[in-house]
Amino acid sequence: DQRILELPGPRGKPLLGTVGPFLGKDLLKPFQDLVADYGPLFQVRLPFGHRLVMVAHPDAVEHVLRSGRDNYVKGSVYDGTRILLGNGLVTSEGALWRRQRELANPAFRPAKLQQYLAVMAECTQDLAADWQLADHAEPVDAQREMARLTMAIVGRTLFGLDLSRQSERAAAAFSAALAAIGRRGPGSLQLPLWLPTPGNLRFQRTLHELDAMVFEVIERFRAGQAQNADGTLLGAYLESRSPVTGLGMGDRQLRDEVITLYLAGHETTASLLSWALYLLGRYPEIQARVRAEVDALTSDGVPSLEQLKGLQYTSQVINEVLRLYPPAWTIARNAVADDSVTGYQVARGAIVLISPYFAHRQEEFWPQPLRFDPERFAPAAVAARHPFAYFPFSLGPRSCIGMQFSLNEARLVLATLLRRFEIHSTGGEEVGTCAAGTLRPAGELKVRLKSR
């Protein structure tokens, strides 16, 4: 029999393990150092015998997310995220997850995605009109503008409501909550939430603010303020009945699903679009190719799914942005039982972090991995690459249900904006990243606009 090896990694101290590197606000840097020292598969000993396993090699990713997935669950490792999202679609397991996924599936089928394009186009054209009226002398904060746009789109498509009035407030609250959750994430040490520390009290206030906004969305919907209420995902949730009891979804479960949609529906795409605008500003030759393709294949009206699918080079740009800056930089699981992953032992109870961020930077699969190069996603290059080398939306049965929603939105937004504006860099050093719950820019993503 082939010998099962112990995973490489720092030894740490007796009982305490390796603690120091994970006490800061940003977890990205310590993991960057560990990947550089030990490669794409290693373990870290945490206090009191706990173990954290980093998985960033495609063979190991395939095992955890597909062939061996029954052994890797969203257990206690998601307790920090559940403080914010409860038992929504992202964090739930088993029968509850399957039922909620079945309820959500119709809202993300191609026919519904085509309907959403009209709303996405209208919201983007409104933003473009605002930009057209603005004085372009000052740079635009791409992150703020894209969060405002995606919040408007998710409000109207999934809830049937105009959420523009609370978009900035919600974006700020989600940012604060995600940063707090990041500090409670795997590998970090955190005091219990019930202790009245300044940080815990701020987090509690943020959670109360988000709850108030979510329950306002639900109340407005119930009061008949939603447009096309029957065609929204929130409408499907409100109408659903338990096959066992015949009862509708309770307020707490409804809250968990709505806040999950609220966050997931705008956070990923806002991050993608912010980085895309920033990078297109820094690479004018790539921007020119995208614009030429957009001008040739789309018009000022509402594009079809087929037209968006025809934006091949634009899609390559989007994929390359997600390679470099996957919003979910790690995907966490708990190991149910002892296992062997590519010949290495993973112990029962280990926290397993599957990392798109580090997998997308493995030089074996991505030569010159830090270089922005959309040609990596030309069809021939994709076909030749390991199928688990790239997974910004995860892979397997728990892959993100909103992936096509997000990708179509990104194509449409970029097409609309690049038909109206040239995007220019503001100069200076390239903005870095930090891990604050999700992957976030370490500084502002500013761009300059020039009307065409």
Tab-separated table of C-alpha atoms in Angstrom:
chain	number	residue	atom	x	y	z
A	1	ASP	CA	0.000	0.000	0.000
A	2	GLN	CA	1.129	3.516	-0.738
A	3	ARG	CA	2.271	5.328	2.381
A	4	ILE	CA	0.127	8.263	3.485
A	5	LEU	CA	2.337	11.242	4.262
A	6	GLU	CA	1.942	13.922	6.902
A	7	LEU	CA	1.192	17.313	5.428
A	8	PRO	CA	4.061	19.812	5.493
A	9	GLY	CA	3.700	22.983	7.549
A	10	PRO	CA	5.066	24.907	10.529
A	11	ARG	CA	5.400	22.849	13.717
A	12	GLY	CA	4.278	25.591	16.080
A	13	LYS	CA	4.515	25.442	19.861
A	14	PRO	CA	3.087	22.725	22.134
A	15	LEU	CA	-0.627	23.338	22.873
A	16	LEU	CA	-0.550	26.787	21.258
A	17	GLY	CA	0.438	25.663	17.757
A	18	THR	CA	0.982	28.498	15.265
A	19	VAL	CA	-0.919	31.575	16.451
A	20	GLY	CA	1.063	34.765	15.890
A	21	PRO	CA	0.663	35.221	12.116
A	22	PHE	CA	-3.135	35.017	12.353
A	23	LEU	CA	-3.701	37.708	14.975
A	24	GLY	CA	-3.656	40.629	12.518
A	25	LYS	CA	-6.593	42.091	10.595
A	26	ASP	CA	-5.492	40.748	7.199
A	27	LEU	CA	-5.166	36.947	6.838
A	28	LEU	CA	-3.895	37.107	3.269
A	29	LYS	CA	-0.267	37.967	4.088
A	30	PRO	CA	0.386	35.088	6.528
A	31	PHE	CA	-1.111	32.603	4.077
A	32	GLN	CA	0.968	34.075	1.237
A	33	ASP	CA	4.078	33.429	3.326
A	34	LEU	CA	2.980	29.870	4.128
A	35	VAL	CA	2.193	29.044	0.482
A	36	ALA	CA	5.624	30.396	-0.501
A	37	ASP	CA	7.292	28.191	2.146
A	38	TYR	CA	5.286	24.973	1.877
A	39	GLY	CA	3.510	24.968	-1.500
A	40	PRO	CA	-0.176	24.571	-2.395
A	41	LEU	CA	-1.030	21.844	0.160
A	42	PHE	CA	-0.025	22.207	3.811
A	43	GLN	CA	-1.369	22.250	7.350
A	44	VAL	CA	-1.094	24.639	10.258
A	45	ARG	CA	-1.370	23.422	13.835
A	46	LEU	CA	-3.751	25.657	15.775
A	47	PRO	CA	-4.183	25.859	19.576
A	48	PHE	CA	-5.358	22.766	21.514
A	49	GLY	CA	-4.745	20.240	18.745
A	50	HIS	CA	-6.887	21.823	16.020
A	51	ARG	CA	-5.571	21.724	12.456
A	52	LEU	CA	-6.065	23.954	9.452
A	53	VAL	CA	-5.354	22.539	5.985
A	54	MET	CA	-4.770	24.775	2.959
A	55	VAL	CA	-5.798	23.260	-0.394
A	56	ALA	CA	-4.688	25.105	-3.535
A	57	HIS	CA	-3.487	22.360	-5.901
A	58	PRO	CA	-6.093	21.402	-8.534
A	59	ASP	CA	-5.854	17.647	-7.801
A	60	ALA	CA	-6.588	18.268	-4.124
A	61	VAL	CA	-9.303	20.809	-4.981
A	62	GLU	CA	-11.027	18.176	-7.137
A	63	HIS	CA	-10.983	15.673	-4.278
A	64	VAL	CA	-12.457	18.041	-1.682
A	65	LEU	CA	-15.091	19.645	-3.918
A	66	ARG	CA	-16.110	16.657	-6.041
A	67	SER	CA	-14.882	13.072	-5.663
A	68	GLY	CA	-14.497	13.147	-1.857
A	69	ARG	CA	-17.032	15.900	-1.139
A	70	ASP	CA	-19.180	13.802	1.254
A	71	ASN	CA	-16.353	14.021	3.787
A	72	TYR	CA	-16.179	17.840	3.692
A	73	VAL	CA	-19.111	19.789	5.122
A	74	LYS	CA	-20.016	23.358	6.024
A	75	GLY	CA	-19.868	22.611	9.740
A	76	SER	CA	-18.503	24.687	12.610
A	77	VAL	CA	-16.092	26.408	10.234
A	78	TYR	CA	-19.064	28.497	9.025
A	79	ASP	CA	-20.143	29.570	12.523
A	80	GLY	CA	-18.674	33.044	12.011
A	81	THR	CA	-20.485	33.478	8.691
A	82	ARG	CA	-23.735	32.198	10.247
A	83	ILE	CA	-23.662	35.124	12.665
A	84	LEU	CA	-24.440	37.287	9.620
A	85	LEU	CA	-26.206	34.949	7.173
A	86	GLY	CA	-27.915	32.510	9.546
A	87	ASN	CA	-28.973	29.339	7.713
A	88	GLY	CA	-29.378	30.844	4.253
A	89	LEU	CA	-28.492	29.157	0.982
A	90	VAL	CA	-24.741	29.750	1.415
A	91	THR	CA	-24.445	28.257	4.915
A	92	SER	CA	-27.221	25.637	5.191
A	93	GLU	CA	-26.696	21.892	4.723
A	94	GLY	CA	-28.638	18.723	3.975
A	95	ALA	CA	-32.401	18.740	3.458
A	96	LEU	CA	-32.778	22.471	4.242
A	97	TRP	CA	-30.164	23.404	1.612
A	98	ARG	CA	-31.724	21.113	-1.015
A	99	ARG	CA	-35.190	22.592	-0.416
A	100	GLN	CA	-33.976	26.192	-0.533
A	101	ARG	CA	-31.897	25.481	-3.651
A	102	GLU	CA	-34.951	23.972	-5.378
A	103	LEU	CA	-36.945	27.094	-4.519
A	104	ALA	CA	-34.210	29.350	-5.877
A	105	ASN	CA	-33.429	27.416	-9.078
A	106	PRO	CA	-36.295	28.838	-11.220
A	107	ALA	CA	-35.092	32.407	-10.562
A	108	PHE	CA	-31.762	31.633	-12.249
A	109	ARG	CA	-32.898	29.715	-15.338
A	110	PRO	CA	-32.090	31.166	-18.790
A	111	ALA	CA	-35.624	32.500	-19.393
A	112	LYS	CA	-35.497	34.494	-16.132
A	113	LEU	CA	-31.929	35.654	-16.789
A	114	GLN	CA	-33.114	37.071	-20.135
A	115	GLN	CA	-35.890	38.971	-18.314
A	116	TYR	CA	-33.375	40.395	-15.843
A	117	LEU	CA	-31.288	41.881	-18.663
A	118	ALA	CA	-33.838	44.660	-19.231
A	119	VAL	CA	-33.539	45.757	-15.593
A	120	MET	CA	-29.742	45.448	-15.658
A	121	ALA	CA	-29.607	47.566	-18.831
A	122	GLU	CA	-31.902	50.253	-17.413
A	123	CYS	CA	-29.949	50.521	-14.141
A	124	THR	CA	-26.634	50.716	-16.016
A	125	GLN	CA	-27.952	53.344	-18.430
A	126	ASP	CA	-29.110	55.404	-15.418
A	127	LEU	CA	-25.605	55.216	-13.974
A	128	ALA	CA	-24.071	56.148	-17.344
A	129	ALA	CA	-26.407	59.157	-17.554
A	130	ASP	CA	-25.249	60.273	-14.086
A	131	TRP	CA	-21.646	59.907	-15.191
A	132	GLN	CA	-22.368	61.823	-18.405
A	133	LEU	CA	-23.661	64.770	-16.385
A	134	ALA	CA	-20.778	64.717	-13.917
A	135	ASP	CA	-17.610	66.753	-14.184
A	136	HIS	CA	-14.972	64.249	-15.337
A	137	ALA	CA	-12.121	66.308	-13.907
A	138	GLU	CA	-12.216	64.241	-10.707
A	139	PRO	CA	-11.608	60.475	-10.706
A	140	VAL	CA	-14.483	58.113	-9.950
A	141	ASP	CA	-14.432	55.618	-7.069
A	142	ALA	CA	-15.132	52.443	-9.066
A	143	GLN	CA	-15.848	50.355	-5.985
A	144	ARG	CA	-18.464	52.755	-4.649
A	145	GLU	CA	-20.137	53.220	-8.041
A	146	MET	CA	-20.279	49.506	-8.843
A	147	ALA	CA	-21.687	48.676	-5.385
A	148	ARG	CA	-24.406	51.278	-5.969
A	149	LEU	CA	-25.187	49.802	-9.371
A	150	THR	CA	-25.258	46.139	-8.352
A	151	MET	CA	-27.366	46.940	-5.280
A	152	ALA	CA	-29.938	48.602	-7.541
A	153	ILE	CA	-29.938	45.590	-9.874
A	154	VAL	CA	-30.330	42.974	-7.142
A	155	GLY	CA	-33.106	45.013	-5.510
A	156	ARG	CA	-35.182	45.164	-8.671
A	157	THR	CA	-34.492	41.685	-10.070
A	158	LEU	CA	-34.668	39.493	-6.966
A	159	PHE	CA	-36.901	41.618	-4.713
A	160	GLY	CA	-38.832	43.780	-7.180
A	161	LEU	CA	-37.927	46.879	-5.134
A	162	ASP	CA	-35.935	50.052	-5.675
A	163	LEU	CA	-33.192	49.919	-3.029
A	164	SER	CA	-31.170	52.866	-4.323
A	165	ARG	CA	-31.967	55.014	-1.268
A	166	GLN	CA	-30.271	52.580	1.088
A	167	SER	CA	-27.535	51.299	-1.217
A	168	GLU	CA	-24.616	53.204	0.302
A	169	ARG	CA	-25.778	52.475	3.842
A	170	ALA	CA	-26.154	48.769	3.050
A	171	ALA	CA	-22.782	48.579	1.281
A	172	ALA	CA	-21.031	50.202	4.255
A	173	ALA	CA	-22.801	47.913	6.732
A	174	PHE	CA	-21.958	44.792	4.737
A	175	SER	CA	-18.315	45.894	4.472
A	176	ALA	CA	-18.102	46.352	8.242
A	177	ALA	CA	-19.838	43.014	8.899
A	178	LEU	CA	-17.617	41.106	6.458
A	179	ALA	CA	-14.488	42.607	7.992
A	180	ALA	CA	-15.679	41.536	11.463
A	181	ILE	CA	-16.459	38.028	10.232
A	182	GLY	CA	-13.038	37.836	8.578
A	183	ARG	CA	-11.477	38.470	11.972
A	184	ARG	CA	-13.510	35.531	13.324
A	185	GLY	CA	-12.532	33.250	10.443
A	186	PRO	CA	-10.546	30.000	10.355
A	187	GLY	CA	-7.109	30.345	11.837
A	188	SER	CA	-7.967	33.443	13.884
A	189	LEU	CA	-8.633	33.736	17.589
A	190	GLN	CA	-11.608	35.786	18.707
A	191	LEU	CA	-13.339	36.545	21.987
A	192	PRO	CA	-16.967	35.327	22.314
A	193	LEU	CA	-19.463	37.694	20.710
A	194	TRP	CA	-21.363	38.133	23.978
A	195	LEU	CA	-18.385	39.862	25.622
A	196	PRO	CA	-19.013	43.649	25.469
A	197	THR	CA	-15.699	44.612	23.859
A	198	PRO	CA	-15.665	47.713	21.617
A	199	GLY	CA	-15.235	45.516	18.518
A	200	ASN	CA	-18.065	43.178	19.508
A	201	LEU	CA	-20.389	46.088	20.268
A	202	ARG	CA	-19.674	47.643	16.851
A	203	PHE	CA	-20.355	44.285	15.194
A	204	GLN	CA	-23.639	43.905	17.088
A	205	ARG	CA	-24.736	47.389	15.990
A	206	THR	CA	-23.889	46.538	12.379
A	207	LEU	CA	-25.915	43.310	12.576
A	208	HIS	CA	-28.901	45.198	14.004
A	209	GLU	CA	-28.651	47.763	11.199
A	210	LEU	CA	-28.568	45.044	8.526
A	211	ASP	CA	-31.487	43.213	10.141
A	212	ALA	CA	-33.506	46.424	10.114
A	213	MET	CA	-32.806	46.912	6.387
A	214	VAL	CA	-33.697	43.289	5.574
A	215	PHE	CA	-36.954	43.363	7.495
A	216	GLU	CA	-37.803	46.666	5.777
A	217	VAL	CA	-37.353	44.906	2.403
A	218	ILE	CA	-39.672	42.097	3.534
A	219	GLU	CA	-42.280	44.539	4.868
A	220	ARG	CA	-42.265	46.627	1.690
A	221	PHE	CA	-42.724	43.458	-0.341
A	222	ARG	CA	-45.614	42.266	1.826
A	223	ALA	CA	-47.185	45.727	1.591
A	224	GLY	CA	-47.429	45.334	-2.180
A	225	GLN	CA	-44.684	47.783	-3.141
A	226	ALA	CA	-42.789	45.253	-5.300
A	227	GLN	CA	-42.987	45.304	-9.096
A	228	ASN	CA	-43.547	41.928	-10.759
A	229	ALA	CA	-43.777	40.362	-7.290
A	230	ASP	CA	-44.756	36.920	-8.592
A	231	GLY	CA	-41.613	36.715	-10.722
A	232	THR	CA	-39.140	37.526	-7.948
A	233	LEU	CA	-37.163	35.126	-5.804
A	234	LEU	CA	-38.488	36.793	-2.662
A	235	GLY	CA	-42.003	36.078	-3.912
A	236	ALA	CA	-41.115	32.399	-4.351
A	237	TYR	CA	-39.785	32.246	-0.803
A	238	LEU	CA	-42.907	33.893	0.627
A	239	GLU	CA	-45.205	31.524	-1.241
A	240	SER	CA	-43.273	28.350	-0.375
A	241	ARG	CA	-44.819	25.764	1.938
A	242	SER	CA	-43.189	22.928	3.854
A	243	PRO	CA	-44.037	19.562	2.252
A	244	VAL	CA	-44.309	18.119	5.785
A	245	THR	CA	-46.203	20.778	7.781
A	246	GLY	CA	-47.744	22.870	5.008
A	247	LEU	CA	-46.478	25.991	6.785
A	248	GLY	CA	-44.733	28.895	5.089
A	249	MET	CA	-41.193	30.003	5.756
A	250	GLY	CA	-40.724	31.489	9.210
A	251	ASP	CA	-39.578	35.076	9.603
A	252	ARG	CA	-36.119	34.016	10.781
A	253	GLN	CA	-35.512	31.701	7.814
A	254	LEU	CA	-36.906	34.335	5.459
A	255	ARG	CA	-34.516	36.874	6.955
A	256	ASP	CA	-31.575	34.495	6.447
A	257	GLU	CA	-32.433	33.914	2.780
A	258	VAL	CA	-33.016	37.602	2.047
A	259	ILE	CA	-29.776	38.776	3.648
A	260	THR	CA	-27.886	36.035	1.761
A	261	LEU	CA	-29.397	37.223	-1.531
A	262	TYR	CA	-28.793	40.840	-0.598
A	263	LEU	CA	-25.091	40.209	0.044
A	264	ALA	CA	-24.312	37.547	-2.578
A	265	GLY	CA	-26.371	39.328	-5.221
A	266	HIS	CA	-24.255	42.452	-5.198
A	267	GLU	CA	-20.923	41.792	-3.468
A	268	THR	CA	-19.349	39.411	-6.009
A	269	THR	CA	-20.340	41.378	-9.106
A	270	ALA	CA	-19.479	44.756	-7.580
A	271	SER	CA	-15.995	43.460	-6.755
A	272	LEU	CA	-15.577	41.976	-10.241
A	273	LEU	CA	-16.686	45.160	-12.003
A	274	SER	CA	-14.586	47.440	-9.788
A	275	TRP	CA	-11.410	45.496	-10.536
A	276	ALA	CA	-12.347	45.211	-14.225
A	277	LEU	CA	-12.699	48.981	-14.637
A	278	TYR	CA	-9.487	49.545	-12.699
A	279	LEU	CA	-7.509	47.054	-14.808
A	280	LEU	CA	-8.976	48.251	-18.114
A	281	GLY	CA	-7.819	51.727	-17.148
A	282	ARG	CA	-4.293	50.396	-16.623
A	283	TYR	CA	-4.241	48.327	-19.835
A	284	PRO	CA	-5.578	50.580	-22.633
A	285	GLU	CA	-4.717	48.068	-25.384
A	286	ILE	CA	-6.939	45.423	-23.717
A	287	GLN	CA	-9.680	48.003	-23.223
A	288	ALA	CA	-9.499	48.876	-26.927
A	289	ARG	CA	-10.032	45.220	-27.885
A	290	VAL	CA	-13.042	44.943	-25.569
A	291	ARG	CA	-14.525	48.157	-26.946
A	292	ALA	CA	-14.093	47.031	-30.550
A	293	GLU	CA	-15.870	43.761	-29.765
A	294	VAL	CA	-18.661	45.549	-27.884
A	295	ASP	CA	-19.188	48.084	-30.677
A	296	ALA	CA	-19.413	45.286	-33.237
A	297	LEU	CA	-21.804	42.992	-31.359
A	298	THR	CA	-24.108	45.137	-29.213
A	299	SER	CA	-26.183	48.286	-29.513
A	300	ASP	CA	-27.638	50.749	-27.020
A	301	GLY	CA	-30.756	48.598	-26.514
A	302	VAL	CA	-31.192	45.580	-24.256
A	303	PRO	CA	-28.866	42.809	-25.468
A	304	SER	CA	-29.920	39.178	-25.615
A	305	LEU	CA	-28.193	36.360	-23.765
A	306	GLU	CA	-26.868	35.212	-27.146
A	307	GLN	CA	-25.335	38.624	-27.861
A	308	LEU	CA	-23.656	38.655	-24.456
A	309	LYS	CA	-22.409	35.122	-24.989
A	310	GLY	CA	-20.864	36.336	-28.259
A	311	LEU	CA	-18.614	38.765	-26.345
A	312	GLN	CA	-15.798	36.213	-26.286
A	313	TYR	CA	-12.874	38.524	-25.521
A	314	THR	CA	-14.903	40.503	-22.959
A	315	SER	CA	-15.652	37.193	-21.231
A	316	GLN	CA	-11.945	36.356	-21.248
A	317	VAL	CA	-11.231	39.684	-19.539
A	318	ILE	CA	-13.895	38.979	-16.913
A	319	ASN	CA	-12.473	35.509	-16.252
A	320	GLU	CA	-8.960	36.892	-15.898
A	321	VAL	CA	-10.188	39.524	-13.425
A	322	LEU	CA	-11.820	36.746	-11.384
A	323	ARG	CA	-8.621	34.704	-11.567
A	324	LEU	CA	-6.595	37.482	-9.997
A	325	TYR	CA	-9.266	38.805	-7.635
A	326	PRO	CA	-11.786	36.064	-6.676
A	327	PRO	CA	-14.116	37.740	-4.139
A	328	ALA	CA	-14.394	34.500	-2.127
A	329	TRP	CA	-10.648	33.979	-1.642
A	330	THR	CA	-11.197	30.796	0.369
A	331	ILE	CA	-13.966	28.185	0.598
A	332	ALA	CA	-14.092	26.530	4.009
A	333	ARG	CA	-15.063	22.984	5.001
A	334	ASN	CA	-14.790	20.662	8.008
A	335	ALA	CA	-13.371	17.148	7.506
A	336	VAL	CA	-15.902	14.611	8.863
A	337	ALA	CA	-13.448	11.687	8.993
A	338	ASP	CA	-9.757	10.979	8.439
A	339	ASP	CA	-8.947	11.120	4.744
A	340	SER	CA	-6.113	10.915	2.252
A	341	VAL	CA	-5.822	13.816	-0.203
A	342	THR	CA	-3.291	13.251	-3.009
A	343	GLY	CA	-1.321	10.988	-0.680
A	344	TYR	CA	-1.384	13.285	2.365
A	345	GLN	CA	-3.305	12.739	5.589
A	346	VAL	CA	-6.160	15.096	6.499
A	347	ALA	CA	-7.326	14.471	10.056
A	348	ARG	CA	-10.936	14.228	11.171
A	349	GLY	CA	-12.204	17.623	12.344
A	350	ALA	CA	-9.606	19.608	10.399
A	351	ILE	CA	-10.593	22.989	9.015
A	352	VAL	CA	-9.999	22.734	5.258
A	353	LEU	CA	-9.546	25.945	3.275
A	354	ILE	CA	-9.885	25.520	-0.482
A	355	SER	CA	-8.418	28.694	-1.956
A	356	PRO	CA	-9.253	30.047	-5.422
A	357	TYR	CA	-6.867	32.940	-4.735
A	358	PHE	CA	-3.818	30.703	-4.284
A	359	ALA	CA	-4.902	28.033	-6.792
A	360	HIS	CA	-5.198	30.786	-9.417
A	361	ARG	CA	-1.566	31.744	-8.750
A	362	GLN	CA	0.066	28.309	-9.117
A	363	GLU	CA	2.816	28.827	-11.685
A	364	GLU	CA	2.547	25.225	-12.887
A	365	PHE	CA	-0.866	26.056	-14.330
A	366	TRP	CA	-0.618	29.845	-14.693
A	367	PRO	CA	2.766	30.978	-16.097
A	368	GLN	CA	3.701	34.459	-14.831
A	369	PRO	CA	0.663	34.280	-12.555
A	370	LEU	CA	0.665	37.932	-11.463
A	371	ARG	CA	0.428	39.223	-15.041
A	372	PHE	CA	-3.009	40.343	-16.285
A	373	ASP	CA	-3.485	38.329	-19.485
A	374	PRO	CA	-6.995	37.559	-20.843
A	375	GLU	CA	-5.457	35.202	-23.434
A	376	ARG	CA	-5.244	32.617	-20.634
A	377	PHE	CA	-8.974	32.099	-21.259
A	378	ALA	CA	-8.871	31.657	-25.011
A	379	PRO	CA	-10.776	28.408	-25.777
A	380	ALA	CA	-7.640	26.366	-26.605
A	381	ALA	CA	-5.893	27.474	-23.386
A	382	VAL	CA	-8.942	26.567	-21.273
A	383	ALA	CA	-9.248	23.134	-22.902
A	384	ALA	CA	-5.577	22.356	-22.171
A	385	ARG	CA	-5.724	23.342	-18.489
A	386	HIS	CA	-6.629	21.268	-15.423
A	387	PRO	CA	-10.434	21.623	-14.931
A	388	PHE	CA	-9.989	22.408	-11.226
A	389	ALA	CA	-7.275	25.061	-11.671
A	390	TYR	CA	-9.917	27.819	-11.867
A	391	PHE	CA	-13.000	28.075	-9.637
A	392	PRO	CA	-13.972	31.629	-8.600
A	393	PHE	CA	-17.572	30.493	-7.965
A	394	SER	CA	-16.552	27.139	-6.438
A	395	LEU	CA	-17.190	23.838	-8.268
A	396	GLY	CA	-19.316	20.764	-7.720
A	397	PRO	CA	-22.900	20.629	-6.361
A	398	ARG	CA	-22.354	23.642	-4.063
A	399	SER	CA	-21.144	25.950	-6.831
A	400	CYS	CA	-22.707	29.408	-6.739
A	401	ILE	CA	-26.294	29.415	-8.042
A	402	GLY	CA	-25.889	33.038	-9.147
A	403	MET	CA	-22.799	32.493	-11.329
A	404	GLN	CA	-24.530	33.106	-14.682
A	405	PHE	CA	-26.510	36.023	-13.195
A	406	SER	CA	-23.217	37.649	-12.157
A	407	LEU	CA	-21.343	36.921	-15.398
A	408	ASN	CA	-24.167	38.200	-17.616
A	409	GLU	CA	-24.478	41.299	-15.466
A	410	ALA	CA	-20.727	41.939	-15.770
A	411	ARG	CA	-20.778	41.532	-19.555
A	412	LEU	CA	-23.765	43.844	-19.921
A	413	VAL	CA	-22.399	46.528	-17.579
A	414	LEU	CA	-18.971	46.600	-19.226
A	415	ALA	CA	-20.529	46.662	-22.704
A	416	THR	CA	-22.838	49.537	-21.775
A	417	LEU	CA	-20.185	51.638	-20.051
A	418	LEU	CA	-17.437	51.100	-22.643
A	419	ARG	CA	-19.790	52.172	-25.438
A	420	ARG	CA	-20.157	55.521	-23.646
A	421	PHE	CA	-16.804	56.110	-21.904
A	422	GLU	CA	-13.079	55.632	-22.120
A	423	ILE	CA	-11.626	54.445	-18.809
A	424	HIS	CA	-8.230	55.855	-17.822
A	425	SER	CA	-5.878	55.004	-14.998
A	426	THR	CA	-5.137	57.609	-12.349
A	427	GLY	CA	-1.518	56.422	-12.272
A	428	GLY	CA	0.473	55.482	-9.208
A	429	GLU	CA	1.351	52.072	-7.830
A	430	GLU	CA	-0.967	49.148	-8.419
A	431	VAL	CA	-3.539	48.683	-5.643
A	432	GLY	CA	-2.964	45.556	-3.560
A	433	THR	CA	-5.464	43.276	-1.840
A	434	CYS	CA	-6.401	42.293	1.681
A	435	ALA	CA	-8.672	39.616	3.108
A	436	ALA	CA	-11.486	41.265	5.075
A	437	GLY	CA	-14.110	38.549	4.998
A	438	THR	CA	-14.042	38.678	1.209
A	439	LEU	CA	-11.057	39.701	-0.916
A	440	ARG	CA	-10.965	43.490	-0.999
A	441	PRO	CA	-8.700	46.195	-2.427
A	442	ALA	CA	-6.148	47.556	0.025
A	443	GLY	CA	-6.833	51.066	-1.319
A	444	GLU	CA	-9.355	52.939	-3.437
A	445	LEU	CA	-9.957	51.762	-7.007
A	446	LYS	CA	-10.064	55.152	-8.737
A	447	VAL	CA	-10.460	55.648	-12.495
A	448	ARG	CA	-10.862	58.648	-14.776
A	449	LEU	CA	-13.679	58.853	-17.304
A	450	LYS	CA	-13.760	60.415	-20.747
A	451	SER	CA	-17.019	60.528	-22.703
A	452	ARG	CA	-16.775	59.084	-26.199
